[in-house]
Amino acid sequence: MSFPNSLVVILLVVALTGCATSKEELMPHGGQTMQDIWRQSAGGNSGDNLSQQALLDARSDLRRPIGDQHMVEQRIQYTRNAANEIYSQFARLPNPDLVMYVFPHVAGGEPVPVPGYSTVFPLYTMPEYAMPGEMAIPDMDALDRPIRRP
C-alpha cells in the first residue's frame, strides 16, 4: 500500500471513530441547570440572603441613571450643528488686520490734494482655512463676541 492511500485510510478511520462517540460519554450533563451554575458562581445558594443582597448592591453600582435630565445633557453635548461642524473641521487661520497710514498727497491728472488718512486691510486677500485636524477647535463663545481693536 502506498503512502497517500494509507494516509487516506487513517484519516477515514479517525473521522468515523469521532462520529461513533456518544454525546453523553463525551460531555456528561449532570443534574444542574444553567441558572443553578450561575447562582453557584455568583455567591452561593439562592436561599442565602446575604449573598443575594451583595449581588444586588454590585448590580446597582453598575447601573447608570436614565433620568430625563441626564439624557438631555448627553444629547446637548453630542448635538451637531452647522456652525460647530464647519469650525471644527475647517478652522480659519489667523488673518491679522494691518493698519496703514496714507500721507497727504496729490492725485489724478490735475493735482488734487488728498488729506492723510488711516486704512485697515487684512494681511491675506482671502481667508485661509486649515485642513481638518491641523488646529484646535475654536471657542464658539469667542466667535460670537465682537472683536476689540486697540
Coordinates of N, CA and C in Angstrom, one line a residue:
M1 N 0.8 -1.2 0.0 CA 0.0 0.0 0.0 C 0.9 1.2 0.0
S2 N 0.6 2.2 -0.8 CA 1.4 3.4 -0.9 C 1.1 4.4 0.2
F3 N 1.9 5.4 0.4 CA 1.8 6.3 1.5 C 0.5 7.2 1.4
P4 N 0.1 7.7 0.2 CA -1.1 8.5 0.1 C -2.3 7.7 0.4
N5 N -2.4 6.4 0.0 CA -3.5 5.6 0.3 C -3.6 5.3 1.8
S6 N -2.5 5.0 2.4 CA -2.5 4.7 3.8 C -3.0 6.0 4.6
L7 N -2.6 7.1 4.2 CA -2.9 8.4 4.9 C -4.5 8.6 4.8
V8 N -5.1 8.3 3.6 CA -6.5 8.5 3.4 C -7.2 7.5 4.3
V9 N -6.7 6.3 4.4 CA -7.4 5.3 5.3 C -7.3 5.7 6.7
I10 N -6.2 6.2 7.2 CA -6.0 6.6 8.6 C -7.0 7.8 8.9
L11 N -7.1 8.7 8.0 CA -8.0 9.9 8.2 C -9.4 9.4 8.3
L12 N -9.8 8.5 7.4 CA -11.2 7.9 7.4 C -11.5 7.2 8.7
V13 N -10.6 6.5 9.2 CA -10.8 5.7 10.5 C -10.9 6.7 11.6
V14 N -10.1 7.8 11.7 CA -10.2 8.8 12.7 C -11.5 9.5 12.7
A15 N -12.0 9.8 11.5 CA -13.3 10.5 11.3 C -14.4 9.7 11.8
L16 N -14.4 8.4 11.4 CA -15.5 7.5 11.8 C -15.5 7.2 13.3
T17 N -14.4 7.2 14.0 CA -14.4 7.0 15.4 C -14.9 8.2 16.1
G18 N -14.7 9.4 15.6 CA -15.2 10.6 16.2 C -16.7 10.6 16.1
C19 N -17.3 10.1 15.0 CA -18.8 10.1 14.9 C -19.4 9.0 15.7
A20 N -18.6 8.0 16.1 CA -19.2 6.9 16.9 C -19.3 7.2 18.4
T21 N -18.6 8.3 18.9 CA -18.7 8.6 20.3 C -20.0 9.3 20.6
S22 N -20.7 8.9 21.7 CA -21.9 9.5 22.1 C -21.7 10.8 22.8
K23 N -22.7 11.7 22.8 CA -22.6 13.0 23.4 C -22.5 12.8 24.9
E24 N -23.3 11.9 25.5 CA -23.3 11.7 26.9 C -21.9 11.2 27.4
E25 N -21.2 10.4 26.7 CA -19.9 10.0 27.1 C -18.9 11.1 27.0
L26 N -19.0 11.9 25.9 CA -18.0 13.0 25.7 C -18.3 14.1 26.7
M27 N -19.5 14.5 26.9 CA -19.8 15.6 27.8 C -21.0 15.2 28.7
P28 N -20.7 14.7 29.9 CA -21.7 14.3 30.8 C -22.5 15.5 31.2
H29 N -23.8 15.4 31.3 CA -24.7 16.6 31.6 C -24.8 16.9 33.1
G30 N -25.1 15.9 33.9 CA -25.3 16.2 35.3 C -26.7 16.7 35.5
G31 N -27.0 17.0 36.8 CA -28.4 17.4 37.1 C -28.5 18.9 37.2
Q32 N -27.5 19.7 37.0 CA -27.6 21.2 37.2 C -28.1 21.9 35.9
T33 N -28.9 22.9 36.1 CA -29.3 23.8 35.0 C -28.4 25.0 34.9
M34 N -28.5 25.7 33.9 CA -27.6 26.9 33.7 C -27.8 27.9 34.8
Q35 N -29.0 28.1 35.3 CA -29.3 29.0 36.3 C -28.7 28.6 37.7
D36 N -28.7 27.3 37.9 CA -28.0 26.8 39.1 C -26.5 27.1 39.1
I37 N -25.9 26.8 38.0 CA -24.5 27.1 37.8 C -24.2 28.6 38.0
W38 N -25.1 29.4 37.5 CA -24.8 30.9 37.6 C -25.0 31.3 39.1
R39 N -26.0 30.8 39.7 CA -26.2 31.2 41.1 C -25.0 30.7 42.0
Q40 N -24.6 29.5 41.7 CA -23.5 28.9 42.5 C -22.2 29.8 42.3
S41 N -21.9 30.2 41.1 CA -20.7 31.0 40.9 C -20.9 32.5 41.3
A42 N -22.2 32.9 41.4 CA -22.4 34.3 41.8 C -22.4 34.5 43.3
G43 N -22.3 33.4 44.1 CA -22.2 33.6 45.5 C -23.0 32.7 46.4
G44 N -23.2 31.5 46.0 CA -23.9 30.6 46.9 C -25.3 30.2 46.5
N45 N -26.0 29.7 47.4 CA -27.4 29.2 47.2 C -28.3 30.3 47.0
S46 N -29.5 30.0 46.4 CA -30.5 31.1 46.2 C -31.1 31.4 47.5
G47 N -31.0 30.6 48.6 CA -31.6 30.9 49.9 C -30.7 31.8 50.7
D48 N -29.5 32.0 50.3 CA -28.6 32.8 51.1 C -28.9 34.3 50.8
N49 N -29.6 35.0 51.8 CA -30.0 36.4 51.6 C -28.8 37.3 51.6
L50 N -27.8 37.0 52.3 CA -26.6 37.9 52.4 C -25.9 38.0 51.1
S51 N -25.7 36.9 50.4 CA -25.0 36.9 49.1 C -25.9 37.5 48.0
Q52 N -27.2 37.3 48.1 CA -28.2 37.9 47.2 C -28.1 39.4 47.3
Q53 N -28.1 39.9 48.6 CA -28.0 41.4 48.8 C -26.7 42.0 48.3
A54 N -25.6 41.2 48.4 CA -24.3 41.7 47.9 C -24.4 41.8 46.4
L55 N -25.0 40.8 45.8 CA -25.1 40.8 44.3 C -26.0 41.9 43.8
L56 N -27.1 42.2 44.5 CA -27.9 43.3 44.1 C -27.2 44.7 44.3
D57 N -26.4 44.8 45.4 CA -25.6 46.0 45.6 C -24.6 46.2 44.5
A58 N -24.0 45.2 44.1 CA -23.0 45.3 43.0 C -23.7 45.7 41.7
R59 N -24.9 45.1 41.4 CA -25.6 45.5 40.2 C -26.0 46.9 40.2
S60 N -26.5 47.4 41.4 CA -26.9 48.8 41.5 C -25.8 49.8 41.3
D61 N -24.5 49.4 41.7 CA -23.4 50.3 41.4 C -23.1 50.4 39.9
L62 N -23.4 49.3 39.2 CA -23.0 49.3 37.8 C -24.1 50.0 36.9
R63 N -25.3 50.2 37.4 CA -26.3 50.9 36.7 C -26.1 52.3 36.6
R64 N -26.4 52.9 35.4 CA -26.3 54.4 35.2 C -27.7 55.0 35.3
P65 N -27.8 56.2 35.6 CA -29.1 56.9 35.7 C -29.7 57.0 34.3
I66 N -31.0 56.9 34.3 CA -31.7 57.0 33.0 C -32.7 58.2 33.1
G67 N -32.5 59.1 34.0 CA -33.5 60.2 34.1 C -33.5 61.1 32.8
D68 N -34.5 61.9 32.7 CA -34.7 62.7 31.5 C -33.6 63.8 31.4
Q69 N -33.2 64.4 32.6 CA -32.2 65.4 32.6 C -30.9 64.9 32.1
H70 N -30.5 63.7 32.6 CA -29.2 63.1 32.2 C -29.2 62.9 30.7
M71 N -30.3 62.4 30.1 CA -30.3 62.1 28.7 C -30.3 63.4 27.9
V72 N -30.9 64.4 28.4 CA -30.9 65.7 27.7 C -29.5 66.3 27.7
E73 N -28.8 66.2 28.8 CA -27.4 66.7 28.8 C -26.5 66.0 27.9
Q74 N -26.7 64.6 27.8 CA -25.9 63.9 26.8 C -26.2 64.3 25.4
R75 N -27.5 64.5 25.1 CA -27.9 64.9 23.8 C -27.4 66.2 23.4
I76 N -27.4 67.2 24.3 CA -26.9 68.5 24.0 C -25.4 68.5 23.7
Q77 N -24.6 67.7 24.5 CA -23.2 67.6 24.3 C -22.9 67.0 22.9
Y78 N -23.7 66.1 22.4 CA -23.5 65.4 21.2 C -24.0 66.1 20.0
T79 N -25.0 66.9 20.2 CA -25.7 67.5 19.0 C -24.8 68.3 18.1
R80 N -24.9 68.0 16.8 CA -24.1 68.7 15.8 C -25.0 69.8 15.2
N81 N -24.3 70.9 15.0 CA -25.0 72.0 14.2 C -24.0 72.5 13.1
A82 N -24.5 73.3 12.2 CA -23.7 73.7 11.1 C -22.5 74.4 11.6
A83 N -22.6 75.3 12.6 CA -21.5 76.1 13.0 C -20.4 75.3 13.6
N84 N -20.7 74.4 14.5 CA -19.6 73.6 15.1 C -19.0 72.6 14.1
E85 N -19.8 72.2 13.2 CA -19.2 71.3 12.1 C -18.2 72.0 11.3
I86 N -18.6 73.2 10.8 CA -17.7 73.9 9.9 C -16.4 74.4 10.7
Y87 N -16.6 74.9 11.9 CA -15.5 75.4 12.6 C -14.6 74.3 13.2
S88 N -15.2 73.2 13.4 CA -14.4 72.1 14.0 C -13.6 71.4 12.9
Q89 N -14.1 71.3 11.7 CA -13.4 70.7 10.6 C -12.5 71.6 9.8
F90 N -13.0 72.8 9.5 CA -12.2 73.7 8.7 C -12.1 75.0 9.5
A91 N -11.1 75.1 10.4 CA -10.9 76.3 11.2 C -10.2 77.4 10.3
R92 N -10.6 78.6 10.5 CA -9.9 79.7 9.8 C -8.6 80.0 10.4
L93 N -7.6 80.2 9.5 CA -6.3 80.5 10.0 C -6.3 82.0 10.4
P94 N -5.4 82.4 11.3 CA -5.4 83.8 11.7 C -5.0 84.7 10.5
N95 N -5.8 85.8 10.4 CA -5.5 86.7 9.3 C -5.5 88.1 9.9
P96 N -4.4 88.6 10.4 CA -4.3 89.8 11.2 C -4.7 91.0 10.3
D97 N -5.3 92.0 10.9 CA -5.5 93.3 10.2 C -4.3 94.2 10.3
L98 N -4.0 94.8 9.2 CA -2.9 95.7 9.2 C -3.5 97.2 9.0
V99 N -2.9 98.1 9.8 CA -3.3 99.5 9.7 C -2.2 100.2 9.0
M100 N -2.7 101.0 8.0 CA -1.7 101.7 7.1 C -2.1 103.2 7.1
Y101 N -1.1 104.0 7.3 CA -1.4 105.5 7.2 C -0.9 106.0 5.9
V102 N -1.9 106.6 5.2 CA -1.5 107.2 3.9 C -1.3 108.7 4.1
F103 N -0.1 109.1 3.8 CA 0.3 110.5 4.0 C -0.5 111.4 3.0
P104 N -0.6 112.7 3.3 CA -1.3 113.6 2.4 C -0.5 113.6 1.0
H105 N -1.3 113.7 0.0 CA -0.6 113.6 -1.3 C -1.6 114.3 -2.4
V106 N -1.1 114.4 -3.6 CA -1.9 114.9 -4.7 C -2.2 113.7 -5.6
A107 N -3.4 113.7 -6.2 CA -3.7 112.5 -7.1 C -4.5 113.0 -8.3
G108 N -4.5 112.2 -9.3 CA -5.2 112.4 -10.5 C -4.4 113.2 -11.6
G109 N -5.1 113.5 -12.7 CA -4.4 114.3 -13.8 C -4.2 115.7 -13.4
E110 N -5.2 116.3 -12.8 CA -5.0 117.6 -12.2 C -4.5 117.3 -10.7
P111 N -3.6 118.0 -10.3 CA -3.1 117.8 -8.9 C -4.2 118.1 -7.9
V112 N -4.9 117.1 -7.4 CA -5.9 117.4 -6.4 C -5.4 116.9 -5.1
P113 N -5.4 117.8 -4.0 CA -4.8 117.3 -2.8 C -5.7 116.3 -2.1
V114 N -5.1 115.3 -1.5 CA -5.8 114.3 -0.7 C -5.3 114.3 0.7
P115 N -6.1 114.5 1.7 CA -5.6 114.6 3.1 C -5.1 113.2 3.5
G116 N -4.3 113.2 4.6 CA -3.8 112.0 5.1 C -4.9 111.2 5.8
Y117 N -4.8 109.9 5.8 CA -5.9 109.1 6.4 C -5.3 107.7 6.8
S118 N -6.0 107.0 7.6 CA -5.6 105.6 8.0 C -6.6 104.6 7.4
T119 N -6.1 103.5 7.0 CA -7.0 102.4 6.5 C -6.6 101.1 7.1
V120 N -7.5 100.2 7.1 CA -7.3 98.9 7.7 C -7.5 97.9 6.6
F121 N -6.6 96.9 6.4 CA -6.9 95.8 5.5 C -6.3 94.5 6.0
P122 N -6.8 93.4 5.6 CA -6.3 92.1 6.1 C -4.9 91.8 5.4
L123 N -4.1 91.0 6.1 CA -2.8 90.6 5.6 C -3.0 89.8 4.4
Y124 N -3.9 88.8 4.4 CA -4.1 88.0 3.2 C -5.4 88.5 2.5
T125 N -5.4 88.4 1.2 CA -6.5 88.8 0.4 C -7.8 88.0 0.7
M126 N -7.6 86.7 0.9 CA -8.7 85.8 1.1 C -8.5 85.1 2.4
P127 N -9.6 84.7 3.1 CA -9.5 83.9 4.3 C -8.9 82.5 4.0
E128 N -7.9 82.1 4.8 CA -7.3 80.8 4.6 C -7.9 79.8 5.6
Y129 N -8.1 78.6 5.3 CA -8.6 77.6 6.1 C -7.6 76.5 6.4
A130 N -7.6 76.0 7.6 CA -6.8 74.8 8.0 C -7.4 73.5 7.5
M131 N -6.6 72.6 7.2 CA -7.1 71.2 6.9 C -7.7 70.6 8.1
P132 N -8.6 69.7 8.0 CA -9.1 69.0 9.2 C -8.1 68.4 10.1
G133 N -8.1 68.8 11.4 CA -7.1 68.3 12.3 C -5.9 69.1 12.5
E134 N -5.7 70.1 11.7 CA -4.5 71.0 11.8 C -4.5 71.9 13.0
M135 N -5.7 72.4 13.4 CA -5.8 73.4 14.5 C -6.7 72.8 15.6
A136 N -6.6 73.4 16.7 CA -7.6 73.1 17.8 C -8.9 73.7 17.5
I137 N -10.0 73.2 18.1 CA -11.3 73.6 17.9 C -11.5 75.0 18.5
P138 N -12.0 76.0 17.8 CA -12.1 77.3 18.4 C -13.2 77.4 19.4
D139 N -13.1 78.4 20.3 CA -14.1 78.6 21.4 C -15.3 79.3 20.7
M140 N -16.4 78.6 20.7 CA -17.6 79.1 20.0 C -18.1 80.4 20.6
D141 N -18.0 80.6 21.9 CA -18.4 81.8 22.6 C -17.5 83.0 22.1
A142 N -16.3 82.7 21.9 CA -15.4 83.8 21.5 C -15.7 84.3 20.1
L143 N -16.3 83.4 19.3 CA -16.6 83.8 17.9 C -17.9 84.7 17.9
D144 N -18.7 84.6 18.9 CA -19.9 85.4 19.0 C -19.6 86.8 19.5
R145 N -18.5 87.0 20.2 CA -18.2 88.3 20.8 C -17.6 89.2 19.8
P146 N -17.9 90.5 19.9 CA -17.3 91.5 18.9 C -15.8 91.6 19.1
I147 N -15.1 91.8 18.1 CA -13.6 91.9 18.2 C -13.2 93.3 18.6
R148 N -12.4 93.4 19.6 CA -12.0 94.8 20.1 C -10.5 95.0 19.5
R149 N -10.4 96.2 19.0 CA -9.1 96.5 18.4 C -8.5 97.7 19.3
P150 N -7.2 97.6 19.6 CA -6.7 98.7 20.5 C -6.5 100.0 19.7

